[in-house]
mmCIF file of C-alpha atoms in Angstrom:
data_model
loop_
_atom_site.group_PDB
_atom_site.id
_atom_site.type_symbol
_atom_site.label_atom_id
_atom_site.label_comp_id
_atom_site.label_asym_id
_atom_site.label_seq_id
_atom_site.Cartn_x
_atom_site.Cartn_y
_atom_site.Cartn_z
ATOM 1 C CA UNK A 300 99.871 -74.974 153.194
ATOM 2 C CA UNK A 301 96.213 -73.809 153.198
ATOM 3 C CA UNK A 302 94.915 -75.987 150.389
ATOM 4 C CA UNK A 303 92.760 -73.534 148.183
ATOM 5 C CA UNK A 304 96.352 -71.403 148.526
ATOM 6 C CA UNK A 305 98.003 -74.551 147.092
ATOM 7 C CA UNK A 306 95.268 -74.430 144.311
ATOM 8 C CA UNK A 307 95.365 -71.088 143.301
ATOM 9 C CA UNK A 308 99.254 -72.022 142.431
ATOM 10 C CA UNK A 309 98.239 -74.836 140.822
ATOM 11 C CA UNK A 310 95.827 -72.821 138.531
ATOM 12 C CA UNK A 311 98.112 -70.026 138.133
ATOM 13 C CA UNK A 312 100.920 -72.431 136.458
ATOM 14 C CA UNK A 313 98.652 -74.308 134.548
ATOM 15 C CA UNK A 314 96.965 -71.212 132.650
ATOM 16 C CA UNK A 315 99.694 -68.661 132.502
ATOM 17 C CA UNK A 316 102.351 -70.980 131.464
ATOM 18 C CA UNK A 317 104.948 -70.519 130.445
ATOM 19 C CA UNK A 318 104.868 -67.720 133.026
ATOM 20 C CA UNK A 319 107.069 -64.636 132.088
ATOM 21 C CA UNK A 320 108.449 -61.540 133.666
ATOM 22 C CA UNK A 321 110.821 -58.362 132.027
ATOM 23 C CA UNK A 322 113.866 -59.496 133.701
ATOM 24 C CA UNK A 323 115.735 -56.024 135.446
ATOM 25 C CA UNK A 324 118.698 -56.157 138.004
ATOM 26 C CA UNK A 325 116.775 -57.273 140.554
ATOM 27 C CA UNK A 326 115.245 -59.962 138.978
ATOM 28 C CA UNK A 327 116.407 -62.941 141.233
ATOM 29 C CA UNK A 328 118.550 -65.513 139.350
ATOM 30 C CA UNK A 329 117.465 -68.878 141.021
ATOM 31 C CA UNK A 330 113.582 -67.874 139.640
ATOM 32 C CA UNK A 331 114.861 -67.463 135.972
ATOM 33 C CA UNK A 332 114.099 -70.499 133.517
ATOM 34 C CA UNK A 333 115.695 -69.227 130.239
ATOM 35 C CA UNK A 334 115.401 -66.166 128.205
ATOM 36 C CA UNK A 335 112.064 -65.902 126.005
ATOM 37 C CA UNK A 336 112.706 -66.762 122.173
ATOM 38 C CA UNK A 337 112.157 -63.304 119.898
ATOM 39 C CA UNK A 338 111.415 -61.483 123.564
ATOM 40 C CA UNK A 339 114.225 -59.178 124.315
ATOM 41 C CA UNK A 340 114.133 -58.613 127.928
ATOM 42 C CA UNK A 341 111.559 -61.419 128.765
ATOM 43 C CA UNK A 342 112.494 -64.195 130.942
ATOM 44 C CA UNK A 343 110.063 -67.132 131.659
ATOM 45 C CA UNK A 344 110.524 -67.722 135.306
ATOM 46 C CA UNK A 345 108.914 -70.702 138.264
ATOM 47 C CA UNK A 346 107.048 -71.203 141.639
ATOM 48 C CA UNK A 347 109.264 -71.656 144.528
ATOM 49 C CA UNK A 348 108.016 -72.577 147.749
ATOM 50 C CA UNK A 349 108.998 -69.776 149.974
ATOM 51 C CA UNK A 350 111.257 -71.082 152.364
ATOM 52 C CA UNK A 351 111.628 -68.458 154.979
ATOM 53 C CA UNK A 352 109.480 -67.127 157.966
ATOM 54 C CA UNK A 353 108.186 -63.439 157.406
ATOM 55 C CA UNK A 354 106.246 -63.348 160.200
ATOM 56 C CA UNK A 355 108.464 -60.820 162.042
ATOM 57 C CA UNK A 356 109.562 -58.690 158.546
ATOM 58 C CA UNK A 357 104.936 -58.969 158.623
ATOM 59 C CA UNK A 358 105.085 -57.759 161.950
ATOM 60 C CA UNK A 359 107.239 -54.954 161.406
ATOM 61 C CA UNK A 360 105.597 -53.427 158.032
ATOM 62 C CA UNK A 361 102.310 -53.641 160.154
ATOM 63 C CA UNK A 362 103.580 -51.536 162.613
ATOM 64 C CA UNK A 363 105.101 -49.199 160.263
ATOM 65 C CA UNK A 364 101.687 -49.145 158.347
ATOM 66 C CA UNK A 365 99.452 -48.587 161.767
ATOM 67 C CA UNK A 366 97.219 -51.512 160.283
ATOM 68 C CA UNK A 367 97.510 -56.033 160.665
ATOM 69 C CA UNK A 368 97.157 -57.310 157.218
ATOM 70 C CA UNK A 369 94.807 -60.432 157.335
ATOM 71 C CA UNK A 370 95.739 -63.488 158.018
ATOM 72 C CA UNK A 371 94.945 -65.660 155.115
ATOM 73 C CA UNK A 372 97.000 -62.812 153.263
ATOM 74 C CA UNK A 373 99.831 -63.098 154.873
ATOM 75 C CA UNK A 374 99.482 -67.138 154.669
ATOM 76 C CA UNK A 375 98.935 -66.864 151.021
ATOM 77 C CA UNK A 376 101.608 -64.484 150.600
ATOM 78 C CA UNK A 377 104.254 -66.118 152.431
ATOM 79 C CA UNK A 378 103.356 -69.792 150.524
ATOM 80 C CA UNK A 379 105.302 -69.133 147.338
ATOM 81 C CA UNK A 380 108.548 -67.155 146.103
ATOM 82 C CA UNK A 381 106.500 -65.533 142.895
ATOM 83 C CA UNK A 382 107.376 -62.564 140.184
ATOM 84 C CA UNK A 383 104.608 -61.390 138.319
ATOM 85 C CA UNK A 384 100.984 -61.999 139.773
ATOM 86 C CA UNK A 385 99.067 -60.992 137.091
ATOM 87 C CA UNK A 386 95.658 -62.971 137.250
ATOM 88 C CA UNK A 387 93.631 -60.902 134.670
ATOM 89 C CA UNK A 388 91.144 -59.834 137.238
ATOM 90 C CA UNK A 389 93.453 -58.588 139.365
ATOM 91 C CA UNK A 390 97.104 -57.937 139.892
ATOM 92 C CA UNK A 391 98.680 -59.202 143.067
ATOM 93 C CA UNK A 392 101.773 -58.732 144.828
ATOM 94 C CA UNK A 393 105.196 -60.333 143.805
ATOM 95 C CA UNK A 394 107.499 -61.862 146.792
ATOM 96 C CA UNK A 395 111.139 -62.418 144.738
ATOM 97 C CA UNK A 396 113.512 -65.049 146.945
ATOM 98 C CA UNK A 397 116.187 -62.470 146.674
ATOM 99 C CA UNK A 398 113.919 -60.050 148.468
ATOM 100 C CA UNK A 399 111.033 -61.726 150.427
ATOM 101 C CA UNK A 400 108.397 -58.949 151.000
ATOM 102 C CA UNK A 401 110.284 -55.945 149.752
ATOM 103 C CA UNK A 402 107.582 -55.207 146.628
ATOM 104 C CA UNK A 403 105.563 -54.355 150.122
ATOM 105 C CA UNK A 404 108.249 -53.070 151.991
ATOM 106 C CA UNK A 405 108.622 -49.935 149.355
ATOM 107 C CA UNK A 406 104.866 -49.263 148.841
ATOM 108 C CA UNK A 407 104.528 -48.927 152.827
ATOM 109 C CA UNK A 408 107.765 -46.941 153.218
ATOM 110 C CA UNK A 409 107.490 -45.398 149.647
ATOM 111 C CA UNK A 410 103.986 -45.180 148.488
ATOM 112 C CA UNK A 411 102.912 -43.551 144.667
ATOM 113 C CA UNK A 412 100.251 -40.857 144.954
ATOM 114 C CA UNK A 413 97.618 -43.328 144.159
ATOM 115 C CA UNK A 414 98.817 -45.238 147.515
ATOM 116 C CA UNK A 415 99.119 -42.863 149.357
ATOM 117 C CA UNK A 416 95.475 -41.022 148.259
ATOM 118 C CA UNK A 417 94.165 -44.870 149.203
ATOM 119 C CA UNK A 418 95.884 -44.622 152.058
ATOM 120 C CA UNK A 419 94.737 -41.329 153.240
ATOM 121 C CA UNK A 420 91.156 -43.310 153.188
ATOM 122 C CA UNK A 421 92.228 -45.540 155.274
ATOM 123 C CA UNK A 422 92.520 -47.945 152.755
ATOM 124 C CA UNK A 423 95.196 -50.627 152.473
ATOM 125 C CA UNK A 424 97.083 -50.765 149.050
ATOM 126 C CA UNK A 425 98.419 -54.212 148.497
ATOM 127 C CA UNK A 426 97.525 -54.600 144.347
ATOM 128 C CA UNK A 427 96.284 -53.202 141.165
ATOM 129 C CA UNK A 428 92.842 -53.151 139.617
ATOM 130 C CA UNK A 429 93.287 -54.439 136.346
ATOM 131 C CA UNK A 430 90.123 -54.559 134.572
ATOM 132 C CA UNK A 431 90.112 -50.687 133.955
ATOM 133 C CA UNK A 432 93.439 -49.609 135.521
ATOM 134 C CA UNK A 433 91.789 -47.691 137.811
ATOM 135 C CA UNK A 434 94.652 -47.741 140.473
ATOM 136 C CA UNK A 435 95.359 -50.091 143.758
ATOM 137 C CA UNK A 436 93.910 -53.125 144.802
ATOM 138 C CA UNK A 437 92.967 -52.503 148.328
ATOM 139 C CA UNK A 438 91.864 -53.639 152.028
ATOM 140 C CA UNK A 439 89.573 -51.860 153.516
ATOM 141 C CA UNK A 440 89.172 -52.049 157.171
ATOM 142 C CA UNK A 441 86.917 -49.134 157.827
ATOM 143 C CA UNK A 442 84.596 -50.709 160.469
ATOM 144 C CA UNK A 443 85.606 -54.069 160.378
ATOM 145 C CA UNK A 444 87.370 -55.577 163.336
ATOM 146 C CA UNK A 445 88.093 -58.881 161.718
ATOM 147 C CA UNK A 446 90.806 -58.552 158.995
ATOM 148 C CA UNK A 447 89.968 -61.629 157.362
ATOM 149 C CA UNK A 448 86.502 -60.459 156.520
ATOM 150 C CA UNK A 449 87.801 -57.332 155.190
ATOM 151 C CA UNK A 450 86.177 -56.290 152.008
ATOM 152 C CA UNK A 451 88.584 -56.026 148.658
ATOM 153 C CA UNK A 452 87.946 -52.794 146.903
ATOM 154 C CA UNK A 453 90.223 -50.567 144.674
ATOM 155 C CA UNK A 454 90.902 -46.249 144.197
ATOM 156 C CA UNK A 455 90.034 -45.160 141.316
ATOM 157 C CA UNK A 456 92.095 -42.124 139.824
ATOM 158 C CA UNK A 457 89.927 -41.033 137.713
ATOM 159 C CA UNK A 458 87.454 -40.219 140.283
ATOM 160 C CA UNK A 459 89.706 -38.622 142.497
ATOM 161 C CA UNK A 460 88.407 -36.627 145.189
ATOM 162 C CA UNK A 461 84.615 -37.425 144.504
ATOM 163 C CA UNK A 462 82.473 -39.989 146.427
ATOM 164 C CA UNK A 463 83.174 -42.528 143.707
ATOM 165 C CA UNK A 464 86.767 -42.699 144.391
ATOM 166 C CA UNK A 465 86.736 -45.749 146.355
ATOM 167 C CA UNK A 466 85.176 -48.341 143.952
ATOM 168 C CA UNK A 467 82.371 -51.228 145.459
ATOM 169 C CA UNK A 468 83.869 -54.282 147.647
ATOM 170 C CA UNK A 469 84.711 -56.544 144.544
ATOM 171 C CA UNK A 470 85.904 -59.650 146.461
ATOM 172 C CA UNK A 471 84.173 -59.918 150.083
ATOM 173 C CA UNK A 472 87.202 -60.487 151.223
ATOM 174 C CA UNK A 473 90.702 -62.097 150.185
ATOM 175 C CA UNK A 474 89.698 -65.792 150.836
ATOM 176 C CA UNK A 475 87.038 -64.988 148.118
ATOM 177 C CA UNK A 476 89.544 -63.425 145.957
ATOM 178 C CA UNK A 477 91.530 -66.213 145.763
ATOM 179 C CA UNK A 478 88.663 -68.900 145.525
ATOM 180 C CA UNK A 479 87.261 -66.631 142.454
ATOM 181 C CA UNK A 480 90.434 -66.098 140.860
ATOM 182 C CA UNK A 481 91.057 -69.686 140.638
ATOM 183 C CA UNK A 482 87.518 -70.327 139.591
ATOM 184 C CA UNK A 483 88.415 -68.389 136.561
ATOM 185 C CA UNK A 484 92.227 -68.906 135.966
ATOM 186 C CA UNK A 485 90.345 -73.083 135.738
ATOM 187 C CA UNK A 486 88.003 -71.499 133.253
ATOM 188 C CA UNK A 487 90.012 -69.450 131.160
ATOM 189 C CA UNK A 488 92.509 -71.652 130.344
ATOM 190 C CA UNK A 489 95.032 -69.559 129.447
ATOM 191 C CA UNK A 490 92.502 -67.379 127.834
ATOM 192 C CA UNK A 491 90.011 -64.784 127.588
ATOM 193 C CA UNK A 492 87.435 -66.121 130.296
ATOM 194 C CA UNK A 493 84.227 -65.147 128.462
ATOM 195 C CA UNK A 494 80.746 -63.161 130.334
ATOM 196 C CA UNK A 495 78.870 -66.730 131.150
ATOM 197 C CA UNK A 496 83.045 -67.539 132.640
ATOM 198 C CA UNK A 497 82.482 -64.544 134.864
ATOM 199 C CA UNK A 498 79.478 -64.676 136.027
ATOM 200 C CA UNK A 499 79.730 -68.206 137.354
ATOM 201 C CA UNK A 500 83.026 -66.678 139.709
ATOM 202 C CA UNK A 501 80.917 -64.037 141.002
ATOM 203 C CA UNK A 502 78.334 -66.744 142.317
ATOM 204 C CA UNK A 503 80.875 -68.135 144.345
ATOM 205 C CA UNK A 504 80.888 -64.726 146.327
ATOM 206 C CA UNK A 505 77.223 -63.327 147.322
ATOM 207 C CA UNK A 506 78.287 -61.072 149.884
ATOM 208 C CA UNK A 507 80.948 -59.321 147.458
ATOM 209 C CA UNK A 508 81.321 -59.840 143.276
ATOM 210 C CA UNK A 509 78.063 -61.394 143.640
ATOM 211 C CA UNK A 510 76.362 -59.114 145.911
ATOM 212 C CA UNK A 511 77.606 -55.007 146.379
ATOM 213 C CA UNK A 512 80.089 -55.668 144.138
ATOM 214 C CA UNK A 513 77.658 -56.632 140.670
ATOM 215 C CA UNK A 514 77.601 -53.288 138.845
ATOM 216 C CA UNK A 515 81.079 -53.867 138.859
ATOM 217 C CA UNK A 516 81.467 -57.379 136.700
ATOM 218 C CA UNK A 517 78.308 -56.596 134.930
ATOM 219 C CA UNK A 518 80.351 -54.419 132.658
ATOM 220 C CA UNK A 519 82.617 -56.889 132.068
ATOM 221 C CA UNK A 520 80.381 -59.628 131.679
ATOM 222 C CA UNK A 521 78.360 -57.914 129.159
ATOM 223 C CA UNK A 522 81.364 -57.074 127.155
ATOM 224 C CA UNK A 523 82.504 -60.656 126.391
ATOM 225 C CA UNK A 524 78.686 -62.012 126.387
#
């Protein structure tokens, strides 16, 4: 396993734990821990390594999409069996054992209007902005021939049909997500990562958070300086 994947795990279990998910039908039993005390509905659930191939399930949503995901995506994606990726910054995608890949499975075959209004940008939905709720985490692989350099961005709704509709690359791409988001999952703790918190994970990426993608954080940071 790509060892800053491995990491990123690592950081994710040791802030958000005891890690918890609204358990629902699908909800795979092998992932469930026990129910949450005075939480009706909650479950607290656990990291499994993912112990299947996807490369050709991959292989097929890419064709269905007309796009390759990156690489270190796919790699990252396809390290753990996880429910619900919630990281603060951002929000990534789930990959249940009972189901490996369906969560992106249905938003290829069955996008929401906010996918599909990425999409018809040629952006790649694959998240959610969570800062704001502004809509999906996305790719973008408008003139970019390498997909692991592609920036991260998001659509925002609220801007809908304007120029400002697709926001500034906020990770440079999704190595730099993932270094950043452990950066601050280490600093926060389990919680509230404060403005000096943030602005040391932006330094880590320059050429996105740091760089085209400042304006950005600088809200945030300035709300918990």
């Amino acid at each position: 396993m790509n060892p800053s994947h491995r990491r990123f795990f690592e950081a994710y279990q040791q802030c958000f734990a005891p890690l918890r998910t609204v358990r629902t039908a699908a909800t795979p039993q092998e992932m469930i821990v026990r129910p949450v005390v005075d939480s009706p509905g909650w479950v607290e659930w656990k990291l499994m390594p993912c112990n299947v191939d996807l490369a050709d399930e991959f292989a097929a949503l890419e064709r269905q999409l007309g796009h390759s995901w990156p690489p270190s995506f796919k790699e990252w994606y396809g390290s753990y069996f996880t429910l619900c990726m919630d990281v603060s910054v951002v929000a990534l995608p789930e990959n249940p054992s009972n189901a490996p890949l369906r969560p992106l499975q249905e938003r290829v075959a069955k996008p929401d209007p906010f996918d599909q209004a990425a999409r018809s940008l040629g952006l790649i939905p694959f998240g959610s902005e969570t800062m704001m709720d502004a809509g999906p985490l996305c790719f973008d692989p408008r003139g970019g021939s390498d997909p692991d350099r592609w920036p991260v961005t998001y659509w925002d709704h609220e801007w809908d049909g304007t120029d400002q509709q697709i926001g500034p690359p906020i990770f440079s791409c999704f190595e730099k997500l993932i270094e950043c988001c452990t950066h601050y999952m280490d600093a926060a703790a389990g919680v509230r990562a404060s403005g000096d918190d943030l602005m040391s994970m932006i330094a880590l990426d320059p050429d996105g958070a740091g760089g085209p993608g400042r304006p950005y954080w600088d809200c945030w940071i300035k709300e918990e300086a």
